[in-house]
Short mmCIF file of C-alpha atoms and ligand atoms in Angstrom, two decimals:
data_model
loop_
_atom_site.label_atom_id
_atom_site.label_comp_id
_atom_site.label_asym_id
_atom_site.label_seq_id
_atom_site.Cartn_x
_atom_site.Cartn_y
_atom_site.Cartn_z
CA UNK R 1428 -14.36 -16.35 17.06
CA UNK R 1429 -16.43 -19.56 17.11
CA UNK R 1430 -14.05 -22.71 16.95
CA UNK R 1431 -10.34 -22.19 18.26
CA UNK R 1432 -9.00 -24.47 15.96
CA UNK R 1433 -5.34 -23.52 14.04
CA UNK R 1434 -7.16 -20.89 11.78
CA UNK R 1435 -9.71 -19.44 14.51
CA UNK R 1436 -6.92 -19.39 17.01
CA UNK R 1437 -4.79 -17.65 14.94
CA UNK R 1438 -7.07 -15.47 13.68
CA UNK R 1439 -8.50 -14.53 17.24
CA UNK R 1440 -4.87 -13.63 18.36
CA UNK R 1441 -3.79 -11.96 15.62
CA UNK R 1442 -7.28 -9.59 15.75
CA UNK R 1443 -6.59 -8.81 19.21
CA UNK R 1444 -2.87 -7.81 17.98
CA UNK R 1445 -4.57 -5.79 16.03
CA UNK R 1446 -6.18 -3.99 18.66
CA UNK R 1447 -9.76 -5.53 18.54
CA UNK R 1448 -11.21 -7.69 21.63
CA UNK R 1449 -11.79 -10.93 20.65
CA UNK R 1450 -13.59 -13.90 22.42
CA UNK R 1451 -12.54 -17.24 20.94
CA UNK R 1452 -15.22 -19.89 21.34
CA UNK R 1453 -14.94 -23.53 21.42
CA UNK R 1454 -17.15 -26.82 22.06
CA UNK R 1455 -14.39 -28.37 23.94
CA UNK R 1456 -13.93 -27.19 27.52
CA UNK R 1457 -10.74 -28.61 28.47
CA UNK R 1458 -9.14 -27.12 25.73
CA UNK R 1459 -10.55 -23.55 26.36
CA UNK R 1460 -9.50 -24.18 29.99
CA UNK R 1461 -5.74 -24.59 28.55
CA UNK R 1462 -6.08 -21.52 26.03
CA UNK R 1463 -7.07 -19.01 29.06
CA UNK R 1464 -3.53 -20.62 30.86
CA UNK R 1465 -1.69 -19.63 27.44
CA UNK R 1466 -0.96 -23.04 26.34
CA UNK R 1467 -1.31 -23.88 22.37
CA UNK R 1468 -2.29 -27.45 21.45
CA UNK R 1469 -0.62 -26.97 18.03
CA UNK R 1470 2.82 -25.90 16.64
CA UNK R 1471 2.94 -22.26 15.00
CA UNK R 1472 5.71 -20.16 15.19
CA UNK R 1473 4.39 -16.89 17.20
CA UNK R 1474 1.57 -18.14 18.40
CA UNK R 1475 1.96 -18.72 21.80
CA UNK R 1476 3.92 -15.55 22.53
CA UNK R 1477 1.26 -13.45 21.15
CA UNK R 1478 -1.93 -15.28 22.45
CA UNK R 1479 -0.21 -15.25 26.19
CA UNK R 1480 0.54 -11.21 25.46
CA UNK R 1481 -3.29 -11.01 24.17
CA UNK R 1482 -4.55 -12.78 27.14
CA UNK R 1483 -2.58 -10.41 29.42
CA UNK R 1484 -3.48 -7.58 27.86
CA UNK R 1485 -7.00 -8.43 28.32
CA UNK R 1486 -8.05 -8.24 24.71
CA UNK R 1487 -8.26 -12.10 24.29
CA UNK R 1488 -10.22 -14.57 26.47
CA UNK R 1489 -11.48 -17.96 25.59
CA UNK R 1490 -14.90 -19.48 26.65
CA UNK R 1491 -16.82 -22.41 26.44
CA UNK R 1492 -20.23 -22.23 24.21
CA UNK R 1493 -22.21 -19.75 23.08
CA UNK R 1494 -23.06 -17.07 25.33
CA UNK R 1495 -24.11 -13.40 26.07
CA UNK R 1496 -20.29 -12.49 24.17
CA UNK R 1497 -22.22 -12.98 20.82
CA UNK R 1498 -24.62 -10.67 21.90
CA UNK R 1499 -22.14 -7.96 22.22
CA UNK R 1500 -20.55 -8.84 19.43
CA UNK R 1501 -19.79 -6.67 16.00
CA UNK R 1502 -18.40 -9.63 14.24
CA UNK R 1503 -18.84 -13.25 14.26
CA UNK R 1504 -16.16 -15.17 12.70
CA UNK R 1505 -17.14 -18.83 11.69
CA UNK R 1506 -13.59 -21.02 12.02
CA UNK R 1507 -15.15 -24.11 12.31
CA UNK R 1508 -13.61 -27.46 10.08
CA UNK R 1509 -15.60 -28.32 6.70
CA UNK R 1510 -14.54 -31.79 6.91
CA UNK R 1511 -14.51 -33.87 3.30
CA UNK R 1512 -17.62 -36.46 2.76
CA UNK R 1513 -16.67 -39.46 1.03
CA UNK R 1514 -17.14 -38.27 -2.41
CA UNK R 1515 -15.01 -35.30 -1.75
CA UNK R 1516 -17.24 -32.44 -1.11
CA UNK R 1517 -17.10 -30.25 1.81
CA UNK R 1518 -19.17 -30.96 4.57
CA UNK R 1519 -21.19 -27.87 5.90
CA UNK R 1520 -22.36 -29.56 9.15
CA UNK R 1521 -20.62 -27.91 11.42
CA UNK R 1522 -20.98 -24.26 9.57
CA UNK R 1523 -24.97 -25.31 9.96
CA UNK R 1524 -24.46 -26.20 13.60
CA UNK R 1525 -22.81 -22.90 14.47
CA UNK R 1526 -24.86 -20.44 12.66
CA UNK R 1527 -28.03 -22.24 14.41
CA UNK R 1528 -26.84 -22.15 17.55
CA UNK R 1529 -25.78 -18.51 16.93
CA UNK R 1530 -29.31 -17.38 15.91
CA UNK R 1531 -30.72 -16.59 19.50
CA UNK R 1532 -28.04 -14.54 20.58
CA UNK R 1533 -27.39 -11.97 17.35
CA UNK R 1534 -27.33 -8.62 17.89
CA UNK R 1535 -28.70 -6.25 15.01
CA UNK R 1536 -26.37 -4.84 12.66
CA UNK R 1537 -23.73 -7.62 13.43
CA UNK R 1538 -21.76 -9.40 10.67
CA UNK R 1539 -21.07 -13.38 10.50
CA UNK R 1540 -17.84 -13.64 8.82
CA UNK R 1541 -17.25 -17.28 6.98
CA UNK R 1542 -13.48 -17.51 7.32
CA UNK R 1543 -13.81 -21.58 7.04
CA UNK R 1544 -12.92 -22.67 3.62
CA UNK R 1545 -16.48 -23.02 2.35
CA UNK R 1546 -17.84 -24.40 -0.96
CA UNK R 1547 -19.23 -21.94 -3.14
CA UNK R 1548 -22.65 -20.57 -2.44
CA UNK R 1549 -21.86 -20.98 1.92
CA UNK R 1550 -22.61 -17.52 2.50
CA UNK R 1551 -25.84 -18.10 1.10
CA UNK R 1552 -26.32 -20.92 3.18
CA UNK R 1553 -26.02 -19.22 6.14
CA UNK R 1554 -27.85 -16.08 4.91
CA UNK R 1555 -30.95 -18.76 4.65
CA UNK R 1556 -30.52 -19.93 8.16
CA UNK R 1557 -30.34 -16.54 9.75
CA UNK R 1558 -32.95 -14.90 7.99
CA UNK R 1559 -32.80 -11.23 9.11
CA UNK R 1560 -32.41 -8.07 7.17
CA UNK R 1561 -30.53 -6.88 9.73
CA UNK R 1562 -27.59 -9.36 9.92
CA UNK R 1563 -25.17 -9.44 6.88
CA UNK R 1564 -23.01 -12.52 5.98
CA UNK R 1565 -19.77 -11.59 4.70
CA UNK R 1566 -17.33 -14.36 3.03
CA UNK R 1567 -13.43 -13.41 4.30
CA UNK R 1568 -11.61 -16.21 3.22
CA UNK R 1569 -8.15 -16.93 4.95
CA UNK R 1570 -4.80 -17.72 3.25
CA UNK R 1571 -2.39 -18.83 5.86
CA UNK R 1572 0.17 -21.31 5.96
CA UNK R 1573 0.77 -23.86 9.01
CA UNK R 1574 3.71 -22.99 10.39
CA UNK R 1575 3.99 -19.25 9.79
CA UNK R 1576 0.42 -18.37 10.02
CA UNK R 1577 0.81 -15.56 12.34
CA UNK R 1578 3.20 -14.42 10.03
CA UNK R 1579 1.10 -14.51 7.03
CA UNK R 1580 -1.85 -13.06 9.06
CA UNK R 1581 0.28 -9.72 9.94
CA UNK R 1582 1.55 -9.63 6.26
CA UNK R 1583 -0.55 -10.77 4.01
CA UNK R 1584 -0.45 -10.41 0.41
CA UNK R 1585 -4.30 -9.17 -0.13
CA UNK R 1586 -7.47 -9.07 2.26
CA UNK R 1587 -10.49 -10.70 0.42
CA UNK R 1588 -13.94 -9.44 1.58
CA UNK R 1589 -16.69 -11.06 -0.19
CA UNK R 1590 -20.31 -9.94 0.26
CA UNK R 1591 -23.76 -8.50 -1.41
CA UNK R 1592 -24.02 -6.12 1.03
CA UNK R 1593 -21.02 -3.33 0.46
CA UNK R 1594 -21.59 -1.35 3.62
CA UNK R 1595 -20.71 -5.13 5.46
CA UNK R 1596 -17.73 -5.89 3.46
CA UNK R 1597 -16.45 -2.57 4.49
CA UNK R 1598 -16.81 -2.83 8.27
CA UNK R 1599 -14.86 -6.23 7.89
CA UNK R 1600 -12.23 -4.58 5.72
CA UNK R 1601 -11.83 -2.05 8.32
CA UNK R 1602 -11.08 -4.80 10.90
CA UNK R 1603 -7.73 -4.97 9.04
CA UNK R 1604 -7.19 -1.35 8.31
CA UNK R 1605 -3.86 -1.39 10.41
CA UNK R 1606 -2.43 -3.83 7.75
CA UNK R 1607 -1.00 -2.78 4.91
CA UNK R 1608 -2.10 -4.84 2.27
CA UNK R 1609 -4.47 -4.61 -0.84
CA UNK R 1610 -8.30 -5.27 -0.11
CA UNK R 1611 -10.20 -6.69 -2.63
CA UNK R 1612 -14.03 -6.21 -2.35
CA UNK R 1613 -16.38 -8.70 -4.37
CA UNK R 1614 -19.34 -11.12 -4.44
CA UNK R 1615 -19.27 -13.87 -2.17
CA UNK R 1616 -19.12 -16.34 -4.75
CA UNK R 1617 -15.93 -14.44 -6.05
CA UNK R 1618 -14.38 -14.53 -2.51
CA UNK R 1619 -15.17 -17.94 -2.03
CA UNK R 1620 -13.71 -19.34 -5.49
CA UNK R 1621 -10.76 -17.39 -4.77
CA UNK R 1622 -9.78 -19.42 -1.75
CA UNK R 1623 -10.10 -22.62 -3.94
CA UNK R 1624 -8.88 -20.88 -6.87
CA UNK R 1625 -5.44 -20.00 -4.89
CA UNK R 1626 -5.01 -23.55 -3.45
CA UNK R 1627 -6.04 -25.44 -6.82
CA UNK R 1628 -3.35 -23.02 -8.49
CA UNK R 1629 -0.41 -23.54 -6.03
CA UNK R 1630 -1.35 -27.45 -6.07
CA UNK R 1631 -1.05 -27.51 -9.83
CA UNK R 1632 2.40 -25.45 -9.65
CA UNK R 1633 3.48 -27.92 -7.53
CA UNK R 1634 2.67 -30.97 -9.70
CA UNK R 1635 3.91 -29.04 -12.49
CA UNK R 1636 7.41 -29.01 -10.64
CA UNK R 1637 7.21 -32.60 -9.88
CA UNK R 1638 6.69 -33.13 -13.21
CA UNK R 1639 9.42 -31.08 -14.68
CA UNK R 1640 11.66 -33.21 -11.90
CA UNK R 1641 10.48 -36.54 -13.52
CA UNK R 1642 11.54 -35.07 -16.93
CA UNK R 1643 14.73 -33.87 -15.83
CA UNK R 1644 15.74 -37.29 -14.31
CA UNK R 1645 14.71 -38.87 -18.13
CA UNK R 1646 16.81 -36.10 -19.81
CA UNK R 1647 19.83 -35.52 -17.02
CA UNK R 1648 18.52 -32.14 -16.31
CA UNK R 1649 19.32 -30.58 -12.85
CA UNK R 1650 15.85 -29.33 -11.10
CA UNK R 1651 17.44 -26.98 -8.90
CA UNK R 1652 18.83 -25.11 -11.58
CA UNK R 1653 15.67 -25.43 -14.34
CA UNK R 1654 13.23 -24.24 -11.18
CA UNK R 1655 15.54 -21.64 -10.61
CA UNK R 1656 15.41 -20.71 -14.49
CA UNK R 1657 11.89 -20.55 -14.61
CA UNK R 1658 11.37 -19.07 -11.09
CA UNK R 1659 13.28 -15.87 -12.18
CA UNK R 1660 10.08 -14.98 -14.68
CA UNK R 1661 8.22 -12.56 -12.91
CA UNK R 1662 5.04 -14.07 -14.79
CA UNK R 1663 5.87 -17.73 -12.99
CA UNK R 1664 7.70 -16.41 -9.87
CA UNK R 1665 9.88 -18.08 -7.53
CA UNK R 1666 7.82 -19.83 -4.85
CA UNK R 1667 5.89 -22.99 -4.78
CA UNK R 1668 8.80 -24.64 -7.40
CA UNK R 1669 10.64 -26.83 -4.85
CA UNK R 1670 9.86 -30.40 -5.97
CA UNK R 1671 8.96 -33.09 -3.01
CA UNK R 1672 7.28 -36.55 -2.47
CA UNK R 1673 3.94 -34.74 -3.35
CA UNK R 1674 1.72 -31.99 -1.92
CA UNK R 1675 -0.25 -32.86 1.54
CA UNK R 1676 -1.76 -31.15 4.20
CA UNK R 1677 -4.94 -30.34 5.63
CA UNK R 1678 -6.22 -28.01 2.88
CA UNK R 1679 -4.30 -28.86 -0.66
CA UNK R 1680 -5.92 -32.42 -0.87
CA UNK R 1681 -9.32 -31.50 0.52
CA UNK R 1682 -9.93 -28.12 -1.23
CA UNK R 1683 -8.79 -29.12 -4.56
CA UNK R 1684 -11.00 -32.26 -4.63
CA UNK R 1685 -13.91 -29.91 -3.31
CA UNK R 1686 -13.40 -27.87 -5.96
CA UNK R 1687 -13.44 -30.76 -8.48
CA UNK R 1688 -17.02 -31.39 -6.64
CA UNK R 1689 -17.83 -27.95 -6.78
CA UNK R 1690 -17.57 -27.67 -10.62
CA UNK R 1691 -19.26 -30.99 -11.20
CA UNK R 1692 -21.94 -29.90 -9.26
CA UNK R 1693 -22.08 -26.73 -11.36
CA UNK R 1694 -21.91 -28.44 -14.54
CA UNK R 1695 -18.12 -28.14 -15.63
CA UNK R 1696 -15.89 -30.83 -15.52
CA UNK R 1697 -12.75 -29.71 -13.94
CA UNK R 1698 -10.17 -32.07 -16.06
CA UNK R 1699 -7.12 -30.29 -15.28
CA UNK R 1700 -7.33 -30.31 -11.81
CA UNK R 1701 -8.28 -34.08 -11.69
CA UNK R 1702 -4.88 -34.22 -13.78
CA UNK R 1703 -2.87 -32.50 -11.41
CA UNK R 1704 -4.83 -34.37 -7.96
CA UNK R 1705 -3.98 -37.80 -10.30
CA UNK R 1706 -0.44 -36.50 -10.62
CA UNK R 1707 0.15 -36.72 -6.98
CA UNK R 1708 -1.01 -39.63 -6.05
CA UNK R 1709 1.66 -41.10 -9.02
CA UNK R 1710 4.43 -38.94 -7.09
CA UNK R 1711 3.88 -40.83 -4.12
CA UNK R 1712 4.65 -44.10 -5.88
CA UNK R 1713 7.49 -42.60 -7.76
CA UNK R 1714 9.34 -41.73 -4.14
CA UNK R 1715 8.18 -45.41 -3.25
CA UNK R 1716 9.64 -46.61 -6.50
CA UNK R 1717 13.22 -44.61 -5.99
CA UNK R 1718 13.72 -46.59 -2.04
CA UNK R 1719 12.81 -50.14 -3.63
CA UNK R 1720 14.98 -49.54 -6.56
CA UNK R 1721 17.73 -48.72 -4.13
CA UNK R 1722 17.34 -51.70 -2.10
CA UNK R 1723 17.71 -53.94 -5.23
CA UNK R 1724 14.37 -54.38 -6.58
CA UNK R 1725 12.55 -55.51 -3.55
CA UNK R 1726 11.06 -54.10 -0.39
CA UNK R 1727 10.12 -57.49 1.42
CA UNK R 1728 12.24 -57.91 4.46
CA UNK R 1729 14.06 -54.82 4.33
CA UNK R 1730 14.49 -52.07 6.70
CA UNK R 1731 13.83 -48.49 5.62
CA UNK R 1732 14.47 -45.50 8.00
CA UNK R 1733 11.87 -42.84 7.30
CA UNK R 1734 12.84 -39.16 8.68
CA UNK R 1735 10.14 -36.65 8.64
CA UNK R 1736 6.64 -37.75 9.20
CA UNK R 1737 4.81 -34.41 9.09
CA UNK R 1738 2.85 -33.13 6.02
CA UNK R 1739 5.79 -30.44 5.94
CA UNK R 1740 8.68 -29.00 8.37
CA UNK R 1741 7.78 -26.30 11.28
CA UNK R 1742 4.49 -27.98 12.06
CA UNK R 1743 3.14 -30.87 13.85
CA UNK R 1744 0.47 -32.09 11.61
CA UNK R 1745 0.15 -35.65 9.99
CA UNK R 1746 -3.05 -34.80 8.18
CA UNK R 1747 -2.64 -36.02 4.51
CA UNK R 1748 0.85 -36.39 4.93
CA UNK R 1749 2.58 -37.45 1.99
CA UNK R 1750 5.14 -38.92 4.61
CA UNK R 1751 2.44 -41.47 5.90
CA UNK R 1752 0.90 -42.48 2.36
CA UNK R 1753 4.77 -43.21 1.36
CA UNK R 1754 5.14 -45.15 4.55
CA UNK R 1755 1.88 -47.08 4.12
CA UNK R 1756 3.26 -48.82 0.79
CA UNK R 1757 6.33 -49.25 2.02
CA UNK R 1758 4.65 -51.47 4.78
CA UNK R 1759 1.88 -53.06 2.10
CA UNK R 1760 5.32 -54.01 -0.21
CA UNK R 1761 6.58 -55.82 2.78
CA UNK R 1762 9.30 -53.03 4.31
CA UNK R 1763 10.06 -52.72 8.25
CA UNK R 1764 9.89 -49.00 9.16
CA UNK R 1765 12.14 -47.20 11.81
CA UNK R 1766 10.51 -43.36 11.91
CA UNK R 1767 11.88 -40.22 13.55
CA UNK R 1768 10.12 -36.74 13.24
CA UNK R 1769 11.13 -33.88 15.83
CA UNK R 1770 7.56 -33.21 16.50
CA UNK R 1771 5.21 -36.25 16.54
CA UNK R 1772 4.99 -37.98 20.05
CA UNK R 1773 2.72 -40.66 19.03
CA UNK R 1774 3.85 -43.46 17.37
CA UNK R 1775 2.15 -44.58 14.48
CA UNK R 1776 0.54 -48.15 13.99
CA UNK R 1777 3.15 -50.87 13.13
CA UNK R 1778 5.77 -48.65 12.65
CA UNK R 1779 8.90 -48.11 14.80
CA UNK R 1780 9.28 -44.97 16.02
CA UNK R 1781 12.52 -44.02 16.90
CA UNK R 1782 13.82 -41.00 19.49
CA UNK R 1783 16.39 -39.34 17.05
CA UNK R 1784 17.09 -39.55 13.42
CA UNK R 1785 20.23 -41.49 13.78
CA UNK R 1786 18.28 -44.22 15.93
CA UNK R 1787 15.71 -44.77 13.24
CA UNK R 1788 18.95 -45.40 10.65
CA UNK R 1789 20.48 -48.29 13.08
CA UNK R 1790 20.52 -51.21 10.46
CA UNK R 1791 18.78 -49.15 7.69
CA UNK R 1792 18.53 -50.68 4.09
CA UNK R 1793 17.77 -47.47 2.78
CA UNK R 1794 17.17 -43.81 4.12
CA UNK R 1795 13.95 -42.08 3.39
CA UNK R 1796 14.10 -38.23 3.87
CA UNK R 1797 10.13 -37.56 3.68
CA UNK R 1798 9.68 -33.82 5.38
CA UNK R 1799 12.32 -31.05 4.67
CA UNK R 1800 13.28 -30.08 8.92
CA UNK R 1801 16.15 -28.24 8.80
CA UNK R 1802 18.17 -30.83 11.29
CA UNK R 1803 17.98 -33.56 8.63
CA UNK R 1804 20.49 -31.44 6.22
CA UNK R 1805 23.07 -31.21 9.37
CA UNK R 1806 23.13 -35.21 9.55
CA UNK R 1807 26.98 -36.18 9.29
CA UNK R 1808 27.08 -38.95 6.37
CA UNK R 1809 29.95 -40.77 7.82
CA UNK R 1810 28.20 -41.11 11.39
CA UNK R 1811 25.32 -42.28 9.66
CA UNK R 1812 26.99 -44.45 7.18
CA UNK R 1813 28.52 -46.37 10.41
CA UNK R 1814 25.20 -47.45 11.99
CA UNK R 1815 23.25 -47.88 8.62
CA UNK R 1816 23.09 -51.82 6.94
CA UNK R 1817 23.56 -50.60 3.19
CA UNK R 1818 24.52 -46.90 2.35
CA UNK R 1819 21.48 -45.82 0.17
CA UNK R 1820 20.04 -42.24 0.69
CA UNK R 1821 16.28 -41.14 -0.89
CA UNK R 1822 16.09 -37.45 -0.53
CA UNK R 1823 12.67 -36.50 -1.13
CA UNK R 1824 12.62 -32.87 -0.54
CA UNK R 1825 15.94 -32.22 -2.16
CA UNK R 1826 17.80 -30.90 1.24
CA UNK R 1827 21.12 -33.07 0.91
CA UNK R 1828 24.36 -31.85 -0.44
CA UNK R 1829 24.25 -35.08 -2.91
CA UNK R 1830 28.22 -35.22 -2.83
CA UNK R 1831 28.65 -35.03 0.69
CA UNK R 1832 26.59 -38.21 0.79
CA UNK R 1833 27.98 -40.27 -2.15
CA UNK R 1834 31.68 -39.07 -1.06
CA UNK R 1835 30.42 -41.54 2.53
CA UNK R 1836 29.55 -44.28 0.19
CA UNK R 1837 26.36 -43.67 -0.12
CA UNK R 1838 24.16 -44.20 -3.37
CA UNK R 1839 21.70 -40.53 -3.81
CA UNK R 1840 18.58 -40.38 -5.02
CA UNK R 1841 16.97 -36.70 -5.34
CA UNK R 1842 13.82 -35.48 -7.21
CA UNK R 1843 14.73 -34.68 -9.95
CA UNK R 1844 18.45 -33.93 -9.37
C1 UGA B 2020 -1.98 -23.93 2.51
C2 UGA B 2020 -1.98 -22.57 1.54
O1 UGA B 2020 -0.26 -22.35 1.40
C3 UGA B 2020 -2.36 -21.48 2.43
O2 UGA B 2020 -1.73 -20.08 1.79
C4 UGA B 2020 -3.86 -21.72 2.77
O3 UGA B 2020 -4.05 -20.74 3.43
C5 UGA B 2020 -4.00 -23.09 3.32
O4 UGA B 2020 -3.22 -24.15 2.41
C6 UGA B 2020 -4.97 -23.53 3.66
O5 UGA B 2020 -5.87 -23.48 2.74
O6 UGA B 2020 -5.61 -23.11 4.95
P1 UGA B 2020 -0.71 -24.99 4.08
O7 UGA B 2020 -1.33 -26.29 4.18
O8 UGA B 2020 -0.10 -24.86 5.44
O9 UGA B 2020 -0.90 -24.24 3.57
O10 UGA B 2020 0.83 -25.79 3.23
P2 UGA B 2020 1.87 -25.19 2.28
O11 UGA B 2020 2.84 -24.06 2.88
O12 UGA B 2020 0.82 -24.63 0.89
O13 UGA B 2020 2.08 -26.69 1.87
C7 UGA B 2020 1.09 -27.86 1.14
C8 UGA B 2020 2.34 -28.75 0.87
O14 UGA B 2020 2.89 -28.55 -0.33
C9 UGA B 2020 3.24 -29.49 1.35
O15 UGA B 2020 3.04 -30.77 1.53
C10 UGA B 2020 4.54 -29.12 1.04
O16 UGA B 2020 5.54 -30.01 1.36
C11 UGA B 2020 4.26 -28.93 -0.12
N1 UGA B 2020 5.22 -27.90 -1.00
C12 UGA B 2020 5.03 -26.65 -0.60
C13 UGA B 2020 6.12 -28.38 -1.60
O17 UGA B 2020 6.33 -29.95 -1.59
N2 UGA B 2020 7.11 -27.40 -2.53
C14 UGA B 2020 6.79 -26.22 -1.88
O18 UGA B 2020 7.77 -25.40 -2.72
C15 UGA B 2020 6.07 -25.89 -1.43
#
C-alpha cells in the first residue's frame, strides 16, 4: 500500500482484516513509527482498533520508503494524494513519482492498483511509465466516507475494477472475495469516470436539496417534510438530501472541479456541474446572510459563536470545510468569532478558540451551528440563553428542536425550516 493517508491506511488495515498480508509504505518516517505502535493520526471510527489487531496478528506492518516488500508484492496499491492545480485539474505528480519509484522493484505478474482518485486516463499514464507487458495496471476506486470509512470498506454497495486485462481485473476483484458486494468489471476509463460521476451526482443531490430548502423558505414549506416526501421515492432515495451550510471536505469540492476540467479538456462544457459548484458558493453566502440578518443587518463589531469547524461531524478534517468559508466571510464583514469544535486542536488564526460550546457562546450576539456534532443538539437553551448577549440561533445543520429554542426566547433560523 503506497501512501498511509486516510484512504491508504483504511485500505491497508481492512485488506489485512480480509485475510491478506499488507505492507503500508509511507514517505514520513515518524508517521510510520507511530503507525507501527498502533497510533492513528486521524479520527476514524474503528480504524485504530482494526489496525492494532492486524499489527498484532502480523498481517500488517508499516515501512518507510520502497524496499524489498515491493519485490514480493502481488498487488501494489497507489494511495497517494492527488492535489488540485490552480486551474482545478488534478495534479498527478505524486502518482507519477510513486509509479517511477516502484520500477526497480516490480516482480513479474504483479498488479499496480490505482486507488487514488485520478483523472480519467491515469491508468494509461501509469502503464506508460511502467512499460512492461508482464505488469498490469488496474483502476479500483474507493467510495469511503470519512468518519465511516471502515464500515464503508467492509460493507460496500459495489466494487469497481477497471482494466484492459480481464485476468488482472479478476485477480483484483478476488481480493474482496469474502465481501458480499456486486463487482463491476469494466475498462479503466469507465472505472475512473464512475468515481467522479458518483461524487458529482452526490454533490448535485446536495445542491438540489439546498436549493429546495431556499425555495421552502420563500413559499413557507418545511424542508424536513419535503425531503422525507421525495426521499421515500425509491428512484430518488432518502440519503444525501439533508440541507446544510453547503458541501465541503477533501473530496467533493476537489473532484467536482476536476471533473469540470476533465470534461473541458475533452471538449465538453459540463454546464450542469458548473452550476452545482457555483450554487454551493451561494449557499455559504446564504448562511452568512442569515447571521447578518439575525444581528440586525450589520456584522461590524458583533460577536458570533461558531459551533463546529470540521467539514462534517465524526472527523477532525478541516479541509474545504464550509464552516471555515463562512467564518472567513463573517470576519471580513467585521465580526469577532468565538469558535468551538470537539476534535480540532489547533486554533484558527484570528479566531478565539474556546474549550466548550458554552464558553464560545459567552457574550455572543448570535450562535451559528456549522457542523452537526451530536453534542450541539443536547445544548440547553436556558443555560445558553443566560450567557449570550442576544438570543439568536442560526442552525445551519437543522439539528436543533426549533420550538425549544424559541420557547427560551431565541430567534431561530434553520435551512429551509
Ligand atoms: C465523499 C463520498 O461520500 C464518498 O463516497 C467518497 O469515497 C469520498 O467523498 C471520496 O471521494 O473519497 P466524504 O468527503 O467523506 O465522502 O464526505 P460525505 O459524507 O460525502 O460529505 C460531504 C459533504 O456533504 C459534507 O460537507 C457533508 O456535511 C455534506 N452533506 C452530506 C450534507 O450537507 N448533507 C447530506 O445529506 C450529506
